[in-house]
CSV table of C-alpha atoms and ligand atoms in Angstrom, one decimal:
chain,number,residue,atom,x,y,z
E,1002,UNK,CA,22.1,-1.8,0.6
E,1003,UNK,CA,22.4,-5.0,2.4
E,1004,UNK,CA,18.9,-6.6,2.3
E,1005,UNK,CA,16.0,-6.2,-0.5
E,1006,UNK,CA,14.2,-3.2,-0.2
E,1007,UNK,CA,11.3,-3.4,-2.7
E,1008,UNK,CA,8.6,-0.9,-2.5
E,1009,UNK,CA,6.6,1.5,-3.7
E,1010,UNK,CA,3.8,1.2,-5.9
E,1011,UNK,CA,2.2,-2.0,-6.8
E,1012,UNK,CA,-0.6,-1.0,-9.4
E,1013,UNK,CA,-1.0,2.9,-10.0
E,1014,UNK,CA,0.7,4.3,-7.0
E,1015,UNK,CA,1.8,3.9,-3.8
E,1016,UNK,CA,-1.7,4.2,-2.4
E,1017,UNK,CA,-3.6,2.0,-0.2
E,1018,UNK,CA,-6.1,1.0,-2.2
E,1019,UNK,CA,-9.1,0.3,-1.4
E,1020,UNK,CA,-11.7,1.1,1.1
E,1021,UNK,CA,-15.1,-0.1,1.0
E,1022,UNK,CA,-16.6,3.7,0.6
E,1023,UNK,CA,-15.4,5.8,-2.0
E,1024,UNK,CA,-16.9,9.1,-2.2
E,1025,UNK,CA,-17.5,12.1,-4.7
E,1026,UNK,CA,-16.3,15.6,-4.2
E,1027,UNK,CA,-19.8,16.5,-3.5
E,1028,UNK,CA,-20.7,14.3,-0.5
E,1029,UNK,CA,-17.6,14.9,1.6
E,1030,UNK,CA,-16.2,17.5,3.9
E,1031,UNK,CA,-12.4,17.1,3.5
E,1032,UNK,CA,-11.8,16.9,7.0
E,1033,UNK,CA,-14.1,15.6,10.4
E,1034,UNK,CA,-13.5,15.2,13.6
E,1035,UNK,CA,-15.5,12.9,15.9
E,1036,UNK,CA,-14.5,12.5,19.9
E,1037,UNK,CA,-14.1,9.2,20.8
E,1038,UNK,CA,-13.3,8.3,24.7
E,1039,UNK,CA,-10.9,10.3,27.0
E,1040,UNK,CA,-8.0,12.5,24.5
E,1041,UNK,CA,-8.6,10.3,21.6
E,1042,UNK,CA,-10.4,12.0,18.3
E,1043,UNK,CA,-11.3,10.1,15.3
E,1044,UNK,CA,-10.3,12.5,12.5
E,1045,UNK,CA,-11.3,11.8,8.7
E,1046,UNK,CA,-9.5,13.0,5.8
E,1047,UNK,CA,-10.7,12.7,2.1
E,1048,UNK,CA,-8.0,12.8,-0.6
E,1049,UNK,CA,-6.8,10.5,-3.5
E,1050,UNK,CA,-7.3,12.8,-6.6
E,1051,UNK,CA,-3.6,12.5,-6.9
E,1052,UNK,CA,-3.8,8.5,-7.7
E,1053,UNK,CA,-6.7,9.4,-10.5
E,1054,UNK,CA,-9.1,7.9,-8.2
E,1055,UNK,CA,-12.3,8.9,-6.8
E,1056,UNK,CA,-11.5,10.4,-3.3
E,1057,UNK,CA,-11.8,7.8,-0.2
E,1058,UNK,CA,-11.3,8.3,3.4
E,1059,UNK,CA,-8.1,8.1,6.0
E,1060,UNK,CA,-9.0,7.7,9.4
E,1061,UNK,CA,-6.7,8.9,11.6
E,1062,UNK,CA,-6.7,8.1,15.8
E,1063,UNK,CA,-5.4,11.3,17.1
E,1064,UNK,CA,-5.0,11.4,21.3
E,1065,UNK,CA,-5.1,15.5,22.3
E,1066,UNK,CA,-4.5,16.8,25.6
E,1067,UNK,CA,-1.8,18.8,27.7
E,1068,UNK,CA,1.1,16.8,26.2
E,1069,UNK,CA,-0.4,18.3,22.8
E,1070,UNK,CA,-1.4,16.1,19.7
E,1071,UNK,CA,0.1,12.8,19.0
E,1072,UNK,CA,-1.6,11.2,15.5
E,1073,UNK,CA,-1.5,7.7,13.8
E,1074,UNK,CA,-0.7,8.5,10.4
E,1075,UNK,CA,-0.8,11.8,8.5
E,1076,UNK,CA,-2.6,11.2,5.5
E,1077,UNK,CA,-2.5,12.7,1.8
E,1078,UNK,CA,0.0,15.3,0.2
E,1079,UNK,CA,-3.5,16.7,-1.2
E,1080,UNK,CA,-4.9,17.2,2.2
E,1081,UNK,CA,-1.6,17.9,4.4
E,1082,UNK,CA,-1.9,21.8,4.6
E,1083,UNK,CA,-5.5,21.9,5.6
E,1084,UNK,CA,-4.8,18.9,8.2
E,1085,UNK,CA,-2.0,20.9,9.6
E,1086,UNK,CA,-3.8,23.9,9.4
E,1087,UNK,CA,-7.0,22.2,11.5
E,1088,UNK,CA,-5.1,20.9,14.2
E,1089,UNK,CA,-4.2,24.5,15.5
E,1090,UNK,CA,-7.3,24.5,16.6
E,1091,UNK,CA,-7.3,21.5,18.4
E,1092,UNK,CA,-6.4,21.1,22.1
E,1093,UNK,CA,-3.2,23.2,22.2
E,1094,UNK,CA,-2.5,23.0,18.6
E,1095,UNK,CA,0.8,21.7,19.0
E,1096,UNK,CA,1.6,18.3,17.0
E,1097,UNK,CA,4.4,16.4,19.0
E,1098,UNK,CA,4.4,12.8,18.0
E,1099,UNK,CA,3.3,11.2,14.8
E,1100,UNK,CA,3.3,7.3,13.8
E,1101,UNK,CA,3.0,6.1,10.3
E,1102,UNK,CA,1.8,3.2,10.3
E,1103,UNK,CA,3.8,2.3,6.9
E,1104,UNK,CA,5.0,4.4,3.9
E,1105,UNK,CA,1.9,4.6,1.5
E,1106,UNK,CA,1.1,7.8,0.0
E,1107,UNK,CA,-2.1,8.0,1.9
E,1108,UNK,CA,-0.3,7.7,5.1
E,1109,UNK,CA,2.7,9.6,4.6
E,1110,UNK,CA,2.9,12.7,2.8
E,1111,UNK,CA,1.1,14.7,5.3
E,1112,UNK,CA,4.2,14.5,7.5
E,1113,UNK,CA,5.6,17.5,6.0
E,1114,UNK,CA,3.2,19.9,6.2
E,1115,UNK,CA,3.7,19.7,10.3
E,1116,UNK,CA,6.0,23.0,10.4
E,1117,UNK,CA,7.3,22.5,13.9
E,1118,UNK,CA,8.7,19.6,13.0
E,1119,UNK,CA,7.4,16.9,15.7
E,1120,UNK,CA,9.2,13.3,16.2
E,1121,UNK,CA,7.8,11.2,13.4
E,1122,UNK,CA,8.3,7.5,14.1
E,1123,UNK,CA,7.9,4.6,11.9
E,1124,UNK,CA,9.2,0.9,11.3
E,1125,UNK,CA,12.5,1.0,9.8
E,1126,UNK,CA,11.6,-0.4,7.1
E,1127,UNK,CA,9.4,2.6,6.3
E,1128,UNK,CA,12.2,4.8,6.9
E,1129,UNK,CA,14.1,3.3,5.0
E,1130,UNK,CA,11.9,3.2,2.0
E,1131,UNK,CA,11.1,6.9,2.2
E,1132,UNK,CA,15.2,7.7,2.1
E,1133,UNK,CA,15.2,7.3,-1.6
E,1134,UNK,CA,17.4,4.6,-1.8
E,1135,UNK,CA,16.3,1.6,-4.4
E,1136,UNK,CA,18.5,-1.2,-4.6
E,1137,UNK,CA,21.7,0.0,-6.2
E,1138,UNK,CA,19.7,3.2,-7.3
E,1139,UNK,CA,20.1,6.1,-4.7
E,1140,UNK,CA,18.2,9.3,-4.4
E,1141,UNK,CA,17.2,12.3,-2.2
E,1142,UNK,CA,15.3,11.0,0.7
E,1143,UNK,CA,11.5,11.8,0.3
E,1144,UNK,CA,10.2,15.0,2.1
E,1145,UNK,CA,7.8,12.7,3.8
E,1146,UNK,CA,10.2,10.6,5.6
E,1147,UNK,CA,10.0,10.0,9.4
E,1148,UNK,CA,12.8,11.3,11.8
E,1149,UNK,CA,12.7,8.2,13.9
E,1150,UNK,CA,12.8,4.5,12.8
E,1151,UNK,CA,12.4,1.5,14.9
E,1152,UNK,CA,12.5,-2.4,14.9
E,1153,UNK,CA,9.9,-3.9,17.1
E,1154,UNK,CA,7.8,-1.7,19.7
E,1155,UNK,CA,8.0,1.2,21.6
E,1156,UNK,CA,6.1,2.6,24.9
E,1157,UNK,CA,5.3,6.3,24.5
E,1158,UNK,CA,3.8,7.8,27.7
E,1159,UNK,CA,1.3,10.7,26.4
E,1160,UNK,CA,-1.2,12.2,27.8
E,1161,UNK,CA,-1.5,10.2,30.8
E,1162,UNK,CA,-1.2,7.1,28.7
E,1163,UNK,CA,0.9,4.2,27.6
E,1164,UNK,CA,0.5,4.2,23.9
E,1165,UNK,CA,2.1,1.1,22.6
E,1166,UNK,CA,3.5,1.1,19.0
E,1167,UNK,CA,4.2,-2.5,17.9
E,1168,UNK,CA,5.5,-3.9,14.4
E,1169,UNK,CA,3.7,-6.1,12.1
E,1170,UNK,CA,6.2,-8.2,10.1
E,1171,UNK,CA,5.5,-8.8,6.4
E,1172,UNK,CA,1.8,-7.8,6.5
E,1173,UNK,CA,0.2,-5.3,4.2
E,1174,UNK,CA,3.5,-4.1,3.6
E,1175,UNK,CA,7.3,-5.1,5.2
E,1176,UNK,CA,7.0,-2.4,7.8
E,1177,UNK,CA,3.5,-1.8,9.1
E,1178,UNK,CA,2.8,-0.8,12.8
E,1179,UNK,CA,-0.2,-0.6,14.5
E,1180,UNK,CA,-0.9,1.4,17.5
E,1181,UNK,CA,-2.8,0.7,21.2
E,1182,UNK,CA,-4.4,2.7,23.0
E,1183,UNK,CA,-5.0,0.6,26.2
E,1184,UNK,CA,-7.3,3.2,28.5
E,1185,UNK,CA,-9.5,3.5,26.0
E,1186,UNK,CA,-8.8,-0.6,24.2
E,1187,UNK,CA,-8.6,1.4,21.2
E,1188,UNK,CA,-6.2,0.0,18.3
E,1189,UNK,CA,-5.1,1.9,15.4
E,1190,UNK,CA,-4.3,-0.7,12.6
E,1191,UNK,CA,-3.4,1.3,9.9
E,1192,UNK,CA,-4.0,-1.0,6.5
E,1193,UNK,CA,-3.7,-4.6,8.8
E,1194,UNK,CA,-7.5,-4.4,8.4
E,1195,UNK,CA,-9.2,-3.7,5.0
E,1196,UNK,CA,-13.2,-3.9,6.5
E,1197,UNK,CA,-15.5,-5.9,4.2
E,1198,UNK,CA,-13.1,-6.6,1.7
E,1199,UNK,CA,-10.4,-8.6,0.6
E,1200,UNK,CA,-7.0,-7.1,1.9
E,1201,UNK,CA,-4.3,-5.2,-0.3
E,1202,UNK,CA,-1.0,-7.3,-0.1
E,1203,UNK,CA,2.0,-4.7,-1.2
E,1204,UNK,CA,4.2,-8.0,-2.3
E,1205,UNK,CA,7.1,-5.9,-4.3
E,1206,UNK,CA,7.6,-4.3,-0.5
E,1207,UNK,CA,7.9,-7.8,0.7
E,1208,UNK,CA,3.8,-8.0,2.5
E,1209,UNK,CA,2.5,-11.5,2.8
E,1210,UNK,CA,-0.7,-13.3,2.5
E,1211,UNK,CA,0.7,-15.9,5.4
E,1212,UNK,CA,1.5,-12.6,7.6
E,1213,UNK,CA,-1.3,-10.7,7.1
E,1214,UNK,CA,-3.4,-13.8,8.0
E,1215,UNK,CA,-1.3,-14.5,11.1
E,1216,UNK,CA,-1.7,-10.6,12.4
E,1217,UNK,CA,-5.4,-10.9,12.2
E,1218,UNK,CA,-5.4,-13.9,14.5
E,1219,UNK,CA,-2.7,-12.1,16.6
E,1220,UNK,CA,-5.5,-9.7,17.1
E,1221,UNK,CA,-7.9,-12.2,17.8
E,1222,UNK,CA,-6.0,-13.8,20.6
E,1223,UNK,CA,-3.9,-11.0,22.0
E,1224,UNK,CA,-6.6,-8.3,22.4
E,1225,UNK,CA,-9.4,-8.1,25.1
E,1226,UNK,CA,-12.5,-8.6,23.7
E,1227,UNK,CA,-14.2,-5.5,24.2
E,1228,UNK,CA,-11.0,-3.9,22.4
E,1229,UNK,CA,-12.1,-2.2,18.9
E,1230,UNK,CA,-9.8,-1.8,16.1
E,1231,UNK,CA,-9.9,1.4,13.8
E,1232,UNK,CA,-8.8,0.6,10.1
E,1233,UNK,CA,-7.5,3.5,8.2
E,1234,UNK,CA,-10.5,2.9,5.7
E,1235,UNK,CA,-13.9,1.8,6.5
E,1236,UNK,CA,-15.3,1.0,9.6
E,1237,UNK,CA,-14.5,0.1,12.6
E,1238,UNK,CA,-13.9,-3.8,13.6
E,1239,UNK,CA,-14.5,-5.9,16.8
E,1240,UNK,CA,-13.1,-9.5,17.3
E,1241,UNK,CA,-16.8,-11.1,16.2
E,1242,UNK,CA,-15.4,-9.2,12.8
E,1243,UNK,CA,-11.8,-10.3,12.9
E,1244,UNK,CA,-13.2,-13.7,13.3
E,1245,UNK,CA,-15.3,-13.5,10.0
E,1246,UNK,CA,-12.4,-11.9,8.4
E,1247,UNK,CA,-9.8,-14.5,9.6
E,1248,UNK,CA,-12.0,-17.1,8.2
E,1249,UNK,CA,-12.5,-15.5,4.7
E,1250,UNK,CA,-8.6,-15.3,4.6
E,1251,UNK,CA,-8.3,-18.8,5.5
E,1252,UNK,CA,-10.8,-20.4,3.2
E,1253,UNK,CA,-9.7,-18.1,0.0
E,1254,UNK,CA,-6.1,-18.7,0.4
E,1255,UNK,CA,-7.1,-22.8,0.9
E,1256,UNK,CA,-9.3,-22.3,-2.5
E,1257,UNK,CA,-6.2,-21.2,-4.5
E,1258,UNK,CA,-3.8,-23.6,-2.8
E,1259,UNK,CA,-5.7,-26.1,-3.4
E,1260,UNK,CA,-6.4,-25.3,-7.5
E,1261,UNK,CA,-2.2,-24.6,-7.6
E,1262,UNK,CA,-2.0,-28.3,-6.2
E,1263,UNK,CA,-4.2,-29.5,-9.0
E,1264,UNK,CA,-2.2,-28.1,-11.6
E,1265,UNK,CA,-4.3,-25.3,-12.6
E,1266,UNK,CA,-2.4,-22.0,-13.9
E,1267,UNK,CA,-3.1,-19.0,-13.0
E,1268,UNK,CA,-5.2,-17.9,-16.1
E,1269,UNK,CA,-7.1,-20.7,-15.5
E,1270,UNK,CA,-8.0,-20.0,-11.4
E,1271,UNK,CA,-8.9,-16.6,-13.0
E,1272,UNK,CA,-11.1,-17.8,-15.7
E,1273,UNK,CA,-12.8,-20.1,-13.4
E,1274,UNK,CA,-13.2,-17.9,-10.9
E,1275,UNK,CA,-12.5,-19.8,-8.0
E,1276,UNK,CA,-12.6,-17.1,-5.7
E,1277,UNK,CA,-16.4,-16.5,-6.9
E,1278,UNK,CA,-18.1,-18.1,-3.4
E,1279,UNK,CA,-16.4,-15.3,-1.4
E,1280,UNK,CA,-17.5,-12.4,-3.7
E,1281,UNK,CA,-19.2,-10.1,-1.4
E,1282,UNK,CA,-15.8,-9.1,-0.2
E,1283,UNK,CA,-14.9,-7.3,-3.8
E,1284,UNK,CA,-13.9,-4.1,-3.3
E,1285,UNK,CA,-14.5,-1.1,-4.9
E,1286,UNK,CA,-10.8,-0.3,-6.4
E,1287,UNK,CA,-8.1,-2.3,-8.2
E,1288,UNK,CA,-6.1,-3.7,-5.5
E,1289,UNK,CA,-9.4,-4.9,-3.8
E,1290,UNK,CA,-10.9,-6.8,-6.6
E,1291,UNK,CA,-11.3,-10.3,-6.7
E,1292,UNK,CA,-8.8,-10.6,-9.5
E,1293,UNK,CA,-6.1,-8.9,-7.6
E,1294,UNK,CA,-6.7,-11.3,-4.2
E,1295,UNK,CA,-6.3,-14.3,-6.5
E,1296,UNK,CA,-3.0,-13.0,-8.2
E,1297,UNK,CA,-1.7,-12.2,-4.9
E,1298,UNK,CA,-2.5,-15.7,-3.3
E,1299,UNK,CA,-1.4,-17.4,-6.5
E,1300,UNK,CA,2.0,-15.6,-6.5
E,1301,UNK,CA,2.5,-17.1,-2.8
E,1302,UNK,CA,1.0,-20.4,-2.8
E,1303,UNK,CA,2.8,-21.1,-6.1
E,1304,UNK,CA,6.3,-20.0,-4.7
E,1305,UNK,CA,6.4,-17.1,-7.1
E,1306,UNK,CA,7.2,-14.4,-4.8
E,1307,UNK,CA,8.1,-16.5,-1.1
E,1308,UNK,CA,11.2,-15.3,-0.2
E,1309,UNK,CA,12.8,-14.7,-3.6
E,1310,UNK,CA,14.9,-11.6,-4.2
E,1311,UNK,CA,13.5,-9.1,-6.4
E,1312,UNK,CA,15.0,-9.1,-10.1
E,1313,UNK,CA,15.2,-5.3,-9.7
E,1314,UNK,CA,18.4,-5.9,-7.6
E,1315,UNK,CA,20.6,-7.2,-10.3
E,1316,UNK,CA,18.7,-5.0,-12.7
E,1317,UNK,CA,19.8,-1.5,-10.7
E,1318,UNK,CA,23.0,-3.2,-10.8
E,1319,UNK,CA,23.2,-3.3,-14.3
E,1320,UNK,CA,21.6,0.1,-14.8
E,1321,UNK,CA,24.2,2.2,-12.3
E,1322,UNK,CA,26.7,0.5,-14.3
E,1323,UNK,CA,25.4,0.8,-17.6
E,1324,UNK,CA,22.6,2.0,-19.6
E,1325,UNK,CA,18.4,0.8,-19.5
E,1326,UNK,CA,19.4,-1.6,-22.2
E,1327,UNK,CA,21.9,-3.2,-20.1
E,1328,UNK,CA,19.5,-3.8,-17.2
E,1329,UNK,CA,16.7,-5.2,-19.4
E,1330,UNK,CA,19.1,-7.4,-21.1
E,1331,UNK,CA,20.6,-8.8,-17.9
E,1332,UNK,CA,16.7,-9.4,-16.7
E,1333,UNK,CA,16.2,-11.4,-20.2
E,1334,UNK,CA,19.4,-13.7,-19.3
E,1335,UNK,CA,18.7,-14.3,-15.9
E,1336,UNK,CA,15.1,-15.3,-16.6
E,1337,UNK,CA,16.5,-17.4,-19.0
E,1338,UNK,CA,19.1,-19.0,-17.2
E,1339,UNK,CA,18.0,-19.2,-13.2
E,1340,UNK,CA,14.2,-19.1,-13.8
E,1341,UNK,CA,14.0,-19.6,-10.4
E,1342,UNK,CA,16.4,-17.6,-8.7
E,1343,UNK,CA,14.4,-14.0,-8.6
E,1344,UNK,CA,10.7,-12.8,-8.3
E,1345,UNK,CA,10.6,-11.8,-11.9
E,1346,UNK,CA,7.0,-10.6,-11.7
E,1347,UNK,CA,5.3,-7.5,-13.3
E,1348,UNK,CA,4.9,-5.7,-10.1
E,1349,UNK,CA,8.6,-5.5,-9.4
E,1350,UNK,CA,9.3,-4.3,-13.1
E,1351,UNK,CA,6.9,-1.9,-12.9
E,1352,UNK,CA,8.5,-0.5,-9.2
E,1353,UNK,CA,11.6,-0.3,-11.3
E,1354,UNK,CA,9.9,1.9,-13.6
E,1355,UNK,CA,8.1,4.1,-10.7
E,1356,UNK,CA,11.5,4.5,-9.0
E,1357,UNK,CA,13.2,5.8,-12.3
E,1358,UNK,CA,9.8,8.2,-12.9
E,1359,UNK,CA,10.4,9.6,-9.6
E,1360,UNK,CA,14.1,10.7,-10.3
E,1361,UNK,CA,12.9,12.5,-13.3
E,1362,UNK,CA,14.8,10.0,-15.4
E,1363,UNK,CA,12.0,9.7,-18.3
E,1364,UNK,CA,13.9,8.0,-20.7
E,1365,UNK,CA,15.0,4.9,-18.9
E,1366,UNK,CA,11.6,4.9,-17.4
E,1367,UNK,CA,9.4,4.9,-20.5
E,1368,UNK,CA,11.9,2.1,-21.4
E,1369,UNK,CA,11.2,-0.3,-18.1
E,1370,UNK,CA,7.3,0.6,-18.6
E,1371,UNK,CA,7.4,-0.6,-22.4
E,1372,UNK,CA,9.5,-3.6,-21.8
E,1373,UNK,CA,7.2,-4.8,-18.7
E,1374,UNK,CA,4.3,-4.3,-21.9
E,1375,UNK,CA,6.2,-6.9,-23.7
E,1376,UNK,CA,6.7,-9.3,-20.8
E,1377,UNK,CA,3.2,-9.3,-19.7
E,1378,UNK,CA,1.0,-8.2,-22.4
E,1379,UNK,CA,-2.2,-9.5,-20.8
E,1380,UNK,CA,-1.7,-7.5,-17.8
E,1381,UNK,CA,-4.2,-4.5,-17.7
E,1382,UNK,CA,-1.8,-2.9,-15.2
E,1383,UNK,CA,1.5,-2.5,-16.9
E,1384,UNK,CA,-0.3,-0.7,-20.1
E,1385,UNK,CA,-1.7,1.8,-17.3
E,1386,UNK,CA,1.6,2.1,-15.8
E,1387,UNK,CA,3.0,3.1,-19.2
E,1388,UNK,CA,0.0,5.5,-20.0
E,1389,UNK,CA,1.0,7.6,-16.6
E,1390,UNK,CA,4.5,7.3,-17.8
E,1391,UNK,CA,3.8,8.7,-21.0
E,1392,UNK,CA,1.4,11.3,-19.7
E,1393,UNK,CA,3.9,12.4,-17.2
E,1394,UNK,CA,6.5,13.0,-20.5
E,1395,UNK,CA,4.0,14.9,-22.6
E,1396,UNK,CA,3.0,12.2,-24.9
E,1397,UNK,CA,-0.5,12.2,-24.5
E,1398,UNK,CA,-1.2,11.1,-28.0
E,1399,UNK,CA,0.8,7.2,-27.0
E,1400,UNK,CA,-0.3,7.7,-23.4
E,1401,UNK,CA,-3.9,7.8,-24.2
E,1402,UNK,CA,-2.9,4.5,-26.7
E,1403,UNK,CA,-1.9,2.9,-23.9
E,1404,UNK,CA,-4.3,3.8,-21.3
E,1405,UNK,CA,-6.9,2.5,-23.8
E,1406,UNK,CA,-5.3,-1.1,-24.4
E,1407,UNK,CA,-5.2,-1.2,-20.6
E,1408,UNK,CA,-8.9,-0.3,-20.2
E,1409,UNK,CA,-9.7,-2.8,-23.3
E,1410,UNK,CA,-8.0,-5.5,-20.5
E,1411,UNK,CA,-9.8,-4.7,-17.9
E,1412,UNK,CA,-13.2,-2.3,-19.0
E,1413,UNK,CA,-13.7,-1.6,-15.1
E,1414,UNK,CA,-10.5,0.3,-14.2
E,1415,UNK,CA,-11.4,3.7,-12.7
E,1416,UNK,CA,-7.5,4.7,-13.1
E,1417,UNK,CA,-7.7,4.4,-16.8
E,1418,UNK,CA,-11.3,5.6,-17.4
E,1419,UNK,CA,-10.3,8.9,-15.0
E,1420,UNK,CA,-6.8,9.2,-16.9
E,1421,UNK,CA,-8.4,9.3,-20.2
E,1422,UNK,CA,-11.0,11.6,-19.0
E,1423,UNK,CA,-8.0,14.4,-18.1
E,1424,UNK,CA,-6.2,13.3,-21.4
E,1425,UNK,CA,-9.5,13.9,-23.8
E,1426,UNK,CA,-11.5,16.5,-22.6
E,1427,UNK,CA,-14.8,16.9,-23.4
E,1428,UNK,CA,-14.8,13.3,-25.1
C,223,ZN,ZN1,-1.4,1.0,2.8
């Protein structure tokens, strides 16, 4: 492919993470619909069991009127059928347009359940990620793939409103969009805001802290004062909330940058809990933890990630021409001979593992995940992913060993605990 298209799955799967509120099965209705203003409704889906996670809500802003239904995002695989069925009872029941804010698996899998094949739009990179190509590896398009990809912005006249879809480059992912409903002064922002939590920036998909922070500033500067922002997860934000959020982003980035400039290593920064003054922003999930946010900022400000091509590019080239052992050899050779040329971080190697897993290349996937545990033996996440792959391959005993190792490194990991509950029933 022409450009780095890293993607999919940073920690456990390509869920977005994080949401101030998590929910248990017993306390939530899976689908709720709440009227907003004029034609707009807020639909909340509760899913996430597919990610080995406690369930959580995804918010969808819908325009329902004479032209039919326009949706911002389509939600989870686990809620897809029920959501499609529910929409048949809303307005004239015809889903005409879906806008995907980004590719993550709590936003796009619902696409495939709309039987009448609506127009499904997303940024070009979302389209490409879901087309199944990953550097030099080819694959089948995801059934969740949108059918229109665009580059910058669109105006869609629908239900009497000029709805605007706008690209926000390199923020939460490479290809986020937000959708503005000017009549109601409502902005559906996807994961461009994680209310009251550290944000999740998907570094392997070329999300950036600097881009994320700049977009928050644009929301503050470019919109009317009485606008309301609807994030995919959690409560609504106004511009006052956003100013506080922006301050947290700049202060936490500054704190890590100062520590890096003073020569501190990542381990020191984590041990000293440099971000402790902002601990009230810790989210409930691995990707919005203080550790995750610290690691993300560190990767960017120390130059590990900024502008570098993923090591998956040369690794997949070697894999296509040879074997998985050639890919591993290529990684080791490049890291030794050109340590600054590529982004060698664990997240990229992990993504490659998930890409192979998704292509049912089990032996190759297991080799890559195992290699990542050897490269990064202090990372709970790589053991968690290796455990997930072993479980998928049917090796329950080794899956348990690796999940236990992951939990030893991070006793708070909800994914490891959930997986072990399933793998060791009755324990
Ligand atoms: Zn997301």
